[in-house]
Amino acid sequence: MKKIPVTEITDGMVLAQAVTGSNGNVLIGQGTVLKSSMSGRLSGWGVPSVFVESEDSQTEAPVTQPSSALARESLDNIFKGRLANSAMRAIYKAILKHRGFDDAAS
Amino acid sequence: MPRPEKLDQLIEHLGELPTLPIVIQKINALLSNPRTTAAEVGQAIASDQAIAAKIIRLVNSALYGFPGRISTITHAIVILGFSTVKNVILTTAILSRLDPKKSVHGFDMMGLWKHSVATGSLARLIASEIGFKGKEEAFVGGLLHDLGKVVHALYLPESFVQVVNNAHDKHILFHESEMELHGVTHVDIGTWVSEKWNLPNDLSSVISLHHNPTKAGNHTLLVSIVHLADILARALEAGNPGDQTIPIMDLEAWSMLGLTEEQLVRILERSQAEIEQASIFLTVND
């Protein structure tokens, strides 16, 4: 079993641990065969990573990207195509500052 | 405004929407009379003990600043004022019918409620920051702005999940996905529910116009506050509004609010604590 960010899901991976909602209800059951197209849906549900079956006996393989980079990617994805609007730029800048991303001053 | 034909079709499938508790009708009538006393409101609510107990628990939460010190509804009105208690009563009545703990297969319903609580909390903070008097109306407006989504998800879960999945797959806004699939949006459904439940005008304006705040007439400032709060909640990735992108801020509303960067950052900094405290509304039926 290894933990991967949802952006790295590829077709045919098998879910090793059920994905549950905030109140514990099962959203996707253990053993489900995943498709890469599910990653958008999962991150929309607020699920940043999943556990998938792995032939590699080493568990808990390190996540390849640091979490701050993932967080930034997710934020930029939300604001994609929105920054032509001056208010959205001001909001984006305030969010960067609030979340401590280092280019906030630029 | 005539109801879109497609909404009629959707409503037909929604089935029976529950009615609000009778006590809320009495309270609305009492509260529209300026001569009503706190004791009269207290007596009216006491006729529905289940609702009364929930209200007492909420007004004794950290959110209202007097935790554990309020023993009766009358006492709550004296300490917190009519406006605050009125909004707690209204919210309790609505949440008693749309339980936040109810799950929907294939969708993280609690995530939608978390988005709602975050929007309410941010709306309250924005209202405080700009000195808007209706802070509690802003909170309730934010908490219930997506009433149409909640009703759609609970009463027509399969069609709701289709909208969510379509929005994610195409990276479009929830209401764009609704238009593509059903030709009606959560705003239409929410407007229908507000009429059916006879919700106060300011709240129904928020529900109907949170994507078009400057069309809200007398309620433009309130609706603009919730419009921005919705955007900030998405930018903070607090909860799950059902899509992964963000509505564009209405520039007229933005300049009306007139927030500086410093104010905006202050609102964001205070938001986490405020959201945590306001989450008590999600356990109202426990």
PDB file of N, CA, C and O in Angstrom, chain B residues 123-189:
ATOM      1  N   ALA B 123     -18.839  36.085   6.027  1.00  0.00           N
ATOM      2  CA  ALA B 123     -19.800  37.186   5.832  1.00  0.00           C
ATOM      3  C   ALA B 123     -19.926  38.004   7.122  1.00  0.00           C
ATOM      4  O   ALA B 123     -19.960  39.235   7.095  1.00  0.00           O
ATOM      5  N   ARG B 124     -19.959  37.296   8.246  1.00  0.00           N
ATOM      6  CA  ARG B 124     -20.042  38.018   9.522  1.00  0.00           C
ATOM      7  C   ARG B 124     -18.795  38.889   9.725  1.00  0.00           C
ATOM      8  O   ARG B 124     -18.884  40.043  10.165  1.00  0.00           O
ATOM      9  N   LEU B 125     -17.624  38.339   9.404  1.00  0.00           N
ATOM     10  CA  LEU B 125     -16.370  39.095   9.575  1.00  0.00           C
ATOM     11  C   LEU B 125     -16.315  40.299   8.627  1.00  0.00           C
ATOM     12  O   LEU B 125     -15.861  41.378   9.021  1.00  0.00           O
ATOM     13  N   ILE B 126     -16.767  40.116   7.386  1.00  0.00           N
ATOM     14  CA  ILE B 126     -16.776  41.241   6.434  1.00  0.00           C
ATOM     15  C   ILE B 126     -17.718  42.326   6.963  1.00  0.00           C
ATOM     16  O   ILE B 126     -17.387  43.516   6.981  1.00  0.00           O
ATOM     17  N   ALA B 127     -18.907  41.902   7.431  1.00  0.00           N
ATOM     18  CA  ALA B 127     -19.884  42.862   7.957  1.00  0.00           C
ATOM     19  C   ALA B 127     -19.274  43.661   9.106  1.00  0.00           C
ATOM     20  O   ALA B 127     -19.387  44.891   9.160  1.00  0.00           O
ATOM     21  N   SER B 128     -18.586  42.984  10.015  1.00  0.00           N
ATOM     22  CA  SER B 128     -17.941  43.675  11.143  1.00  0.00           C
ATOM     23  C   SER B 128     -16.903  44.657  10.632  1.00  0.00           C
ATOM     24  O   SER B 128     -16.823  45.794  11.099  1.00  0.00           O
ATOM     25  N   GLU B 129     -16.123  44.211   9.687  1.00  0.00           N
ATOM     26  CA  GLU B 129     -15.000  45.016   9.202  1.00  0.00           C
ATOM     27  C   GLU B 129     -15.485  46.308   8.541  1.00  0.00           C
ATOM     28  O   GLU B 129     -14.860  47.354   8.691  1.00  0.00           O
ATOM     29  N   ILE B 130     -16.614  46.249   7.832  1.00  0.00           N
ATOM     30  CA  ILE B 130     -17.083  47.470   7.156  1.00  0.00           C
ATOM     31  C   ILE B 130     -18.153  48.205   7.967  1.00  0.00           C
ATOM     32  O   ILE B 130     -18.724  49.180   7.512  1.00  0.00           O
ATOM     33  N   GLY B 131     -18.431  47.706   9.180  1.00  0.00           N
ATOM     34  CA  GLY B 131     -19.397  48.376  10.034  1.00  0.00           C
ATOM     35  C   GLY B 131     -20.844  48.207   9.584  1.00  0.00           C
ATOM     36  O   GLY B 131     -21.705  49.047   9.854  1.00  0.00           O
ATOM     37  N   PHE B 132     -21.132  47.107   8.894  1.00  0.00           N
ATOM     38  CA  PHE B 132     -22.514  46.825   8.471  1.00  0.00           C
ATOM     39  C   PHE B 132     -23.291  46.292   9.677  1.00  0.00           C
ATOM     40  O   PHE B 132     -22.832  45.398  10.376  1.00  0.00           O
ATOM     41  N   LYS B 133     -24.485  46.867   9.896  1.00  0.00           N
ATOM     42  CA  LYS B 133     -25.205  46.545  11.130  1.00  0.00           C
ATOM     43  C   LYS B 133     -25.780  45.130  11.164  1.00  0.00           C
ATOM     44  O   LYS B 133     -25.899  44.535  12.221  1.00  0.00           O
ATOM     45  N   GLY B 134     -26.159  44.601  10.008  1.00  0.00           N
ATOM     46  CA  GLY B 134     -26.809  43.282  10.023  1.00  0.00           C
ATOM     47  C   GLY B 134     -25.821  42.121  10.018  1.00  0.00           C
ATOM     48  O   GLY B 134     -25.851  41.269   9.133  1.00  0.00           O
ATOM     49  N   LYS B 135     -24.977  42.068  11.050  1.00  0.00           N
ATOM     50  CA  LYS B 135     -23.961  41.003  11.096  1.00  0.00           C
ATOM     51  C   LYS B 135     -24.590  39.615  11.128  1.00  0.00           C
ATOM     52  O   LYS B 135     -24.110  38.679  10.503  1.00  0.00           O
ATOM     53  N   GLU B 136     -25.668  39.489  11.905  1.00  0.00           N
ATOM     54  CA  GLU B 136     -26.305  38.167  12.032  1.00  0.00           C
ATOM     55  C   GLU B 136     -27.018  37.773  10.742  1.00  0.00           C
ATOM     56  O   GLU B 136     -27.051  36.608  10.374  1.00  0.00           O
ATOM     57  N   GLU B 137     -27.610  38.766  10.061  1.00  0.00           N
ATOM     58  CA  GLU B 137     -28.246  38.491   8.775  1.00  0.00           C
ATOM     59  C   GLU B 137     -27.181  38.044   7.763  1.00  0.00           C
ATOM     60  O   GLU B 137     -27.429  37.174   6.935  1.00  0.00           O
ATOM     61  N   ALA B 138     -25.992  38.662   7.871  1.00  0.00           N
ATOM     62  CA  ALA B 138     -24.901  38.271   6.970  1.00  0.00           C
ATOM     63  C   ALA B 138     -24.499  36.826   7.252  1.00  0.00           C
ATOM     64  O   ALA B 138     -24.288  36.032   6.327  1.00  0.00           O
ATOM     65  N   PHE B 139     -24.416  36.478   8.533  1.00  0.00           N
ATOM     66  CA  PHE B 139     -24.036  35.105   8.882  1.00  0.00           C
ATOM     67  C   PHE B 139     -25.064  34.094   8.353  1.00  0.00           C
ATOM     68  O   PHE B 139     -24.720  33.113   7.681  1.00  0.00           O
ATOM     69  N   VAL B 140     -26.334  34.346   8.648  1.00  0.00           N
ATOM     70  CA  VAL B 140     -27.371  33.405   8.210  1.00  0.00           C
ATOM     71  C   VAL B 140     -27.456  33.370   6.688  1.00  0.00           C
ATOM     72  O   VAL B 140     -27.615  32.294   6.093  1.00  0.00           O
ATOM     73  N   GLY B 141     -27.289  34.529   6.056  1.00  0.00           N
ATOM     74  CA  GLY B 141     -27.300  34.581   4.587  1.00  0.00           C
ATOM     75  C   GLY B 141     -26.190  33.704   4.013  1.00  0.00           C
ATOM     76  O   GLY B 141     -26.404  32.930   3.078  1.00  0.00           O
ATOM     77  N   GLY B 142     -25.004  33.811   4.596  1.00  0.00           N
ATOM     78  CA  GLY B 142     -23.881  32.995   4.125  1.00  0.00           C
ATOM     79  C   GLY B 142     -24.130  31.516   4.376  1.00  0.00           C
ATOM     80  O   GLY B 142     -23.895  30.671   3.519  1.00  0.00           O
ATOM     81  N   LEU B 143     -24.627  31.224   5.557  1.00  0.00           N
ATOM     82  CA  LEU B 143     -24.876  29.823   5.924  1.00  0.00           C
ATOM     83  C   LEU B 143     -25.906  29.173   4.999  1.00  0.00           C
ATOM     84  O   LEU B 143     -25.807  27.993   4.693  1.00  0.00           O
ATOM     85  N   LEU B 144     -26.882  29.962   4.552  1.00  0.00           N
ATOM     86  CA  LEU B 144     -27.971  29.379   3.765  1.00  0.00           C
ATOM     87  C   LEU B 144     -27.989  29.817   2.302  1.00  0.00           C
ATOM     88  O   LEU B 144     -28.950  29.529   1.589  1.00  0.00           O
ATOM     89  N   HIS B 145     -26.915  30.475   1.830  1.00  0.00           N
ATOM     90  CA  HIS B 145     -26.948  30.987   0.450  1.00  0.00           C
ATOM     91  C   HIS B 145     -27.126  29.858  -0.567  1.00  0.00           C
ATOM     92  O   HIS B 145     -27.735  30.054  -1.609  1.00  0.00           O
ATOM     93  N   ASP B 146     -26.603  28.679  -0.255  1.00  0.00           N
ATOM     94  CA  ASP B 146     -26.719  27.553  -1.187  1.00  0.00           C
ATOM     95  C   ASP B 146     -27.869  26.611  -0.815  1.00  0.00           C
ATOM     96  O   ASP B 146     -27.794  25.401  -1.087  1.00  0.00           O
ATOM     97  N   LEU B 147     -28.916  27.151  -0.248  1.00  0.00           N
ATOM     98  CA  LEU B 147     -30.079  26.349   0.133  1.00  0.00           C
ATOM     99  C   LEU B 147     -30.582  25.485  -1.036  1.00  0.00           C
ATOM    100  O   LEU B 147     -30.967  24.326  -0.853  1.00  0.00           O
ATOM    101  N   GLY B 148     -30.529  26.060  -2.234  1.00  0.00           N
ATOM    102  CA  GLY B 148     -30.976  25.319  -3.423  1.00  0.00           C
ATOM    103  C   GLY B 148     -30.137  24.064  -3.661  1.00  0.00           C
ATOM    104  O   GLY B 148     -30.653  23.014  -4.035  1.00  0.00           O
ATOM    105  N   LYS B 149     -28.816  24.174  -3.436  1.00  0.00           N
ATOM    106  CA  LYS B 149     -27.947  23.005  -3.610  1.00  0.00           C
ATOM    107  C   LYS B 149     -28.291  21.943  -2.573  1.00  0.00           C
ATOM    108  O   LYS B 149     -28.337  20.748  -2.875  1.00  0.00           O
ATOM    109  N   VAL B 150     -28.506  22.380  -1.339  1.00  0.00           N
ATOM    110  CA  VAL B 150     -28.791  21.429  -0.260  1.00  0.00           C
ATOM    111  C   VAL B 150     -30.084  20.663  -0.569  1.00  0.00           C
ATOM    112  O   VAL B 150     -30.122  19.427  -0.480  1.00  0.00           O
ATOM    113  N   VAL B 151     -31.120  21.395  -0.960  1.00  0.00           N
ATOM    114  CA  VAL B 151     -32.405  20.754  -1.251  1.00  0.00           C
ATOM    115  C   VAL B 151     -32.267  19.808  -2.450  1.00  0.00           C
ATOM    116  O   VAL B 151     -32.748  18.680  -2.425  1.00  0.00           O
ATOM    117  N   HIS B 152     -31.555  20.260  -3.479  1.00  0.00           N
ATOM    118  CA  HIS B 152     -31.340  19.419  -4.655  1.00  0.00           C
ATOM    119  C   HIS B 152     -30.608  18.126  -4.255  1.00  0.00           C
ATOM    120  O   HIS B 152     -31.024  17.024  -4.611  1.00  0.00           O
ATOM    121  N   ALA B 153     -29.541  18.273  -3.462  1.00  0.00           N
ATOM    122  CA  ALA B 153     -28.726  17.109  -3.071  1.00  0.00           C
ATOM    123  C   ALA B 153     -29.536  16.121  -2.223  1.00  0.00           C
ATOM    124  O   ALA B 153     -29.450  14.914  -2.415  1.00  0.00           O
ATOM    125  N   LEU B 154     -30.331  16.658  -1.296  1.00  0.00           N
ATOM    126  CA  LEU B 154     -31.060  15.762  -0.385  1.00  0.00           C
ATOM    127  C   LEU B 154     -32.259  15.093  -1.058  1.00  0.00           C
ATOM    128  O   LEU B 154     -32.584  13.958  -0.755  1.00  0.00           O
ATOM    129  N   TYR B 155     -32.899  15.807  -1.995  1.00  0.00           N
ATOM    130  CA  TYR B 155     -34.150  15.286  -2.550  1.00  0.00           C
ATOM    131  C   TYR B 155     -33.998  14.685  -3.945  1.00  0.00           C
ATOM    132  O   TYR B 155     -34.878  13.944  -4.384  1.00  0.00           O
ATOM    133  N   LEU B 156     -32.916  15.044  -4.644  1.00  0.00           N
ATOM    134  CA  LEU B 156     -32.668  14.440  -5.964  1.00  0.00           C
ATOM    135  C   LEU B 156     -31.182  14.121  -6.086  1.00  0.00           C
ATOM    136  O   LEU B 156     -30.488  14.679  -6.944  1.00  0.00           O
ATOM    137  N   PRO B 157     -30.686  13.238  -5.215  1.00  0.00           N
ATOM    138  CA  PRO B 157     -29.237  13.045  -5.104  1.00  0.00           C
ATOM    139  C   PRO B 157     -28.558  12.628  -6.411  1.00  0.00           C
ATOM    140  O   PRO B 157     -27.473  13.118  -6.721  1.00  0.00           O
ATOM    141  N   GLU B 158     -29.200  11.771  -7.191  1.00  0.00           N
ATOM    142  CA  GLU B 158     -28.510  11.296  -8.400  1.00  0.00           C
ATOM    143  C   GLU B 158     -28.262  12.429  -9.378  1.00  0.00           C
ATOM    144  O   GLU B 158     -27.181  12.565  -9.940  1.00  0.00           O
ATOM    145  N   SER B 159     -29.293  13.260  -9.584  1.00  0.00           N
ATOM    146  CA  SER B 159     -29.120  14.354 -10.538  1.00  0.00           C
ATOM    147  C   SER B 159     -28.124  15.374  -9.979  1.00  0.00           C
ATOM    148  O   SER B 159     -27.349  15.975 -10.727  1.00  0.00           O
ATOM    149  N   PHE B 160     -28.092  15.534  -8.654  1.00  0.00           N
ATOM    150  CA  PHE B 160     -27.131  16.459  -8.036  1.00  0.00           C
ATOM    151  C   PHE B 160     -25.699  15.976  -8.277  1.00  0.00           C
ATOM    152  O   PHE B 160     -24.825  16.757  -8.657  1.00  0.00           O
ATOM    153  N   VAL B 161     -25.464  14.699  -8.051  1.00  0.00           N
ATOM    154  CA  VAL B 161     -24.116  14.141  -8.213  1.00  0.00           C
ATOM    155  C   VAL B 161     -23.652  14.265  -9.679  1.00  0.00           C
ATOM    156  O   VAL B 161     -22.487  14.553  -9.943  1.00  0.00           O
ATOM    157  N   GLN B 162     -24.590  14.136 -10.608  1.00  0.00           N
ATOM    158  CA  GLN B 162     -24.242  14.343 -12.027  1.00  0.00           C
ATOM    159  C   GLN B 162     -23.723  15.763 -12.256  1.00  0.00           C
ATOM    160  O   GLN B 162     -22.753  15.970 -12.975  1.00  0.00           O
ATOM    161  N   VAL B 163     -24.408  16.734 -11.624  1.00  0.00           N
ATOM    162  CA  VAL B 163     -23.990  18.137 -11.784  1.00  0.00           C
ATOM    163  C   VAL B 163     -22.582  18.327 -11.221  1.00  0.00           C
ATOM    164  O   VAL B 163     -21.725  18.959 -11.842  1.00  0.00           O
ATOM    165  N   VAL B 164     -22.333  17.756 -10.034  1.00  0.00           N
ATOM    166  CA  VAL B 164     -21.021  17.881  -9.384  1.00  0.00           C
ATOM    167  C   VAL B 164     -19.944  17.271 -10.287  1.00  0.00           C
ATOM    168  O   VAL B 164     -18.911  17.899 -10.561  1.00  0.00           O
ATOM    169  N   ASN B 165     -20.190  16.069 -10.776  1.00  0.00           N
ATOM    170  CA  ASN B 165     -19.180  15.381 -11.568  1.00  0.00           C
ATOM    171  C   ASN B 165     -18.913  16.109 -12.887  1.00  0.00           C
ATOM    172  O   ASN B 165     -17.763  16.244 -13.310  1.00  0.00           O
ATOM    173  N   ASN B 166     -19.975  16.620 -13.482  1.00  0.00           N
ATOM    174  CA  ASN B 166     -19.821  17.375 -14.734  1.00  0.00           C
ATOM    175  C   ASN B 166     -19.011  18.657 -14.498  1.00  0.00           C
ATOM    176  O   ASN B 166     -18.153  19.020 -15.296  1.00  0.00           O
ATOM    177  N   ALA B 167     -19.282  19.331 -13.346  1.00  0.00           N
ATOM    178  CA  ALA B 167     -18.546  20.559 -13.010  1.00  0.00           C
ATOM    179  C   ALA B 167     -17.062  20.241 -12.829  1.00  0.00           C
ATOM    180  O   ALA B 167     -16.193  20.987 -13.300  1.00  0.00           O
ATOM    181  N   HIS B 168     -16.775  19.124 -12.153  1.00  0.00           N
ATOM    182  CA  HIS B 168     -15.368  18.761 -11.930  1.00  0.00           C
ATOM    183  C   HIS B 168     -14.681  18.369 -13.227  1.00  0.00           C
ATOM    184  O   HIS B 168     -13.582  18.812 -13.513  1.00  0.00           O
ATOM    185  N   ASP B 169     -15.355  17.553 -14.014  1.00  0.00           N
ATOM    186  CA  ASP B 169     -14.727  17.069 -15.246  1.00  0.00           C
ATOM    187  C   ASP B 169     -14.395  18.213 -16.192  1.00  0.00           C
ATOM    188  O   ASP B 169     -13.383  18.201 -16.871  1.00  0.00           O
ATOM    189  N   LYS B 170     -15.279  19.221 -16.240  1.00  0.00           N
ATOM    190  CA  LYS B 170     -15.057  20.318 -17.202  1.00  0.00           C
ATOM    191  C   LYS B 170     -14.432  21.559 -16.564  1.00  0.00           C
ATOM    192  O   LYS B 170     -14.234  22.561 -17.240  1.00  0.00           O
ATOM    193  N   HIS B 171     -14.179  21.467 -15.251  1.00  0.00           N
ATOM    194  CA  HIS B 171     -13.624  22.610 -14.506  1.00  0.00           C
ATOM    195  C   HIS B 171     -14.476  23.869 -14.736  1.00  0.00           C
ATOM    196  O   HIS B 171     -13.985  24.935 -15.115  1.00  0.00           O
ATOM    197  N   ILE B 172     -15.779  23.718 -14.544  1.00  0.00           N
ATOM    198  CA  ILE B 172     -16.692  24.862 -14.684  1.00  0.00           C
ATOM    199  C   ILE B 172     -17.400  25.087 -13.351  1.00  0.00           C
ATOM    200  O   ILE B 172     -17.338  24.239 -12.452  1.00  0.00           O
ATOM    201  N   LEU B 173     -18.077  26.223 -13.247  1.00  0.00           N
ATOM    202  CA  LEU B 173     -18.801  26.541 -12.022  1.00  0.00           C
ATOM    203  C   LEU B 173     -20.028  25.641 -11.880  1.00  0.00           C
ATOM    204  O   LEU B 173     -20.588  25.180 -12.876  1.00  0.00           O
ATOM    205  N   PHE B 174     -20.449  25.462 -10.639  1.00  0.00           N
ATOM    206  CA  PHE B 174     -21.585  24.602 -10.369  1.00  0.00           C
ATOM    207  C   PHE B 174     -22.818  25.042 -11.156  1.00  0.00           C
ATOM    208  O   PHE B 174     -23.500  24.235 -11.777  1.00  0.00           O
ATOM    209  N   HIS B 175     -23.095  26.359 -11.173  1.00  0.00           N
ATOM    210  CA  HIS B 175     -24.322  26.781 -11.857  1.00  0.00           C
ATOM    211  C   HIS B 175     -24.206  26.652 -13.384  1.00  0.00           C
ATOM    212  O   HIS B 175     -25.201  26.467 -14.063  1.00  0.00           O
ATOM    213  N   GLU B 176     -22.962  26.711 -13.891  1.00  0.00           N
ATOM    214  CA  GLU B 176     -22.784  26.467 -15.329  1.00  0.00           C
ATOM    215  C   GLU B 176     -23.087  25.004 -15.645  1.00  0.00           C
ATOM    216  O   GLU B 176     -23.728  24.683 -16.647  1.00  0.00           O
ATOM    217  N   SER B 177     -22.642  24.127 -14.752  1.00  0.00           N
ATOM    218  CA  SER B 177     -22.898  22.698 -14.928  1.00  0.00           C
ATOM    219  C   SER B 177     -24.402  22.402 -14.822  1.00  0.00           C
ATOM    220  O   SER B 177     -24.956  21.610 -15.588  1.00  0.00           O
ATOM    221  N   GLU B 178     -25.067  23.080 -13.883  1.00  0.00           N
ATOM    222  CA  GLU B 178     -26.526  22.903 -13.738  1.00  0.00           C
ATOM    223  C   GLU B 178     -27.252  23.328 -15.007  1.00  0.00           C
ATOM    224  O   GLU B 178     -28.183  22.670 -15.457  1.00  0.00           O
ATOM    225  N   MET B 179     -26.805  24.476 -15.567  1.00  0.00           N
ATOM    226  CA  MET B 179     -27.463  24.974 -16.782  1.00  0.00           C
ATOM    227  C   MET B 179     -27.285  23.977 -17.922  1.00  0.00           C
ATOM    228  O   MET B 179     -28.225  23.711 -18.668  1.00  0.00           O
ATOM    229  N   GLU B 180     -26.073  23.436 -18.028  1.00  0.00           N
ATOM    230  CA  GLU B 180     -25.803  22.459 -19.094  1.00  0.00           C
ATOM    231  C   GLU B 180     -26.707  21.239 -18.978  1.00  0.00           C
ATOM    232  O   GLU B 180     -27.259  20.759 -19.962  1.00  0.00           O
ATOM    233  N   LEU B 181     -26.856  20.730 -17.740  1.00  0.00           N
ATOM    234  CA  LEU B 181     -27.556  19.454 -17.576  1.00  0.00           C
ATOM    235  C   LEU B 181     -29.061  19.606 -17.378  1.00  0.00           C
ATOM    236  O   LEU B 181     -29.828  18.760 -17.802  1.00  0.00           O
ATOM    237  N   HIS B 182     -29.470  20.665 -16.664  1.00  0.00           N
ATOM    238  CA  HIS B 182     -30.893  20.753 -16.303  1.00  0.00           C
ATOM    239  C   HIS B 182     -31.587  22.022 -16.786  1.00  0.00           C
ATOM    240  O   HIS B 182     -32.804  22.107 -16.722  1.00  0.00           O
ATOM    241  N   GLY B 183     -30.800  23.026 -17.164  1.00  0.00           N
ATOM    242  CA  GLY B 183     -31.414  24.285 -17.581  1.00  0.00           C
ATOM    243  C   GLY B 183     -31.963  25.114 -16.428  1.00  0.00           C
ATOM    244  O   GLY B 183     -32.586  26.151 -16.650  1.00  0.00           O
ATOM    245  N   VAL B 184     -31.743  24.643 -15.196  1.00  0.00           N
ATOM    246  CA  VAL B 184     -32.103  25.434 -14.005  1.00  0.00           C
ATOM    247  C   VAL B 184     -30.945  25.338 -13.025  1.00  0.00           C
ATOM    248  O   VAL B 184     -30.156  24.402 -13.076  1.00  0.00           O
ATOM    249  N   THR B 185     -30.867  26.308 -12.113  1.00  0.00           N
ATOM    250  CA  THR B 185     -29.730  26.322 -11.185  1.00  0.00           C
ATOM    251  C   THR B 185     -30.200  26.259  -9.735  1.00  0.00           C
ATOM    252  O   THR B 185     -31.390  26.370  -9.441  1.00  0.00           O
ATOM    253  N   HIS B 186     -29.211  26.146  -8.839  1.00  0.00           N
ATOM    254  CA  HIS B 186     -29.516  26.130  -7.395  1.00  0.00           C
ATOM    255  C   HIS B 186     -30.170  27.428  -6.958  1.00  0.00           C
ATOM    256  O   HIS B 186     -30.878  27.468  -5.961  1.00  0.00           O
ATOM    257  N   VAL B 187     -29.903  28.496  -7.713  1.00  0.00           N
ATOM    258  CA  VAL B 187     -30.529  29.780  -7.407  1.00  0.00           C
ATOM    259  C   VAL B 187     -32.050  29.681  -7.648  1.00  0.00           C
ATOM    260  O   VAL B 187     -32.854  30.138  -6.828  1.00  0.00           O
ATOM    261  N   ASP B 188     -32.439  29.050  -8.749  1.00  0.00           N
ATOM    262  CA  ASP B 188     -33.871  28.870  -9.031  1.00  0.00           C
ATOM    263  C   ASP B 188     -34.520  27.989  -7.962  1.00  0.00           C
ATOM    264  O   ASP B 188     -35.614  28.284  -7.469  1.00  0.00           O
ATOM    265  N   ILE B 189     -33.836  26.893  -7.620  1.00  0.00           N
ATOM    266  CA  ILE B 189     -34.397  25.980  -6.614  1.00  0.00           C
ATOM    267  C   ILE B 189     -34.501  26.704  -5.269  1.00  0.00           C
ATOM    268  O   ILE B 189     -35.513  26.642  -4.581  1.00  0.00           O
TER     269      ILE B 189
END
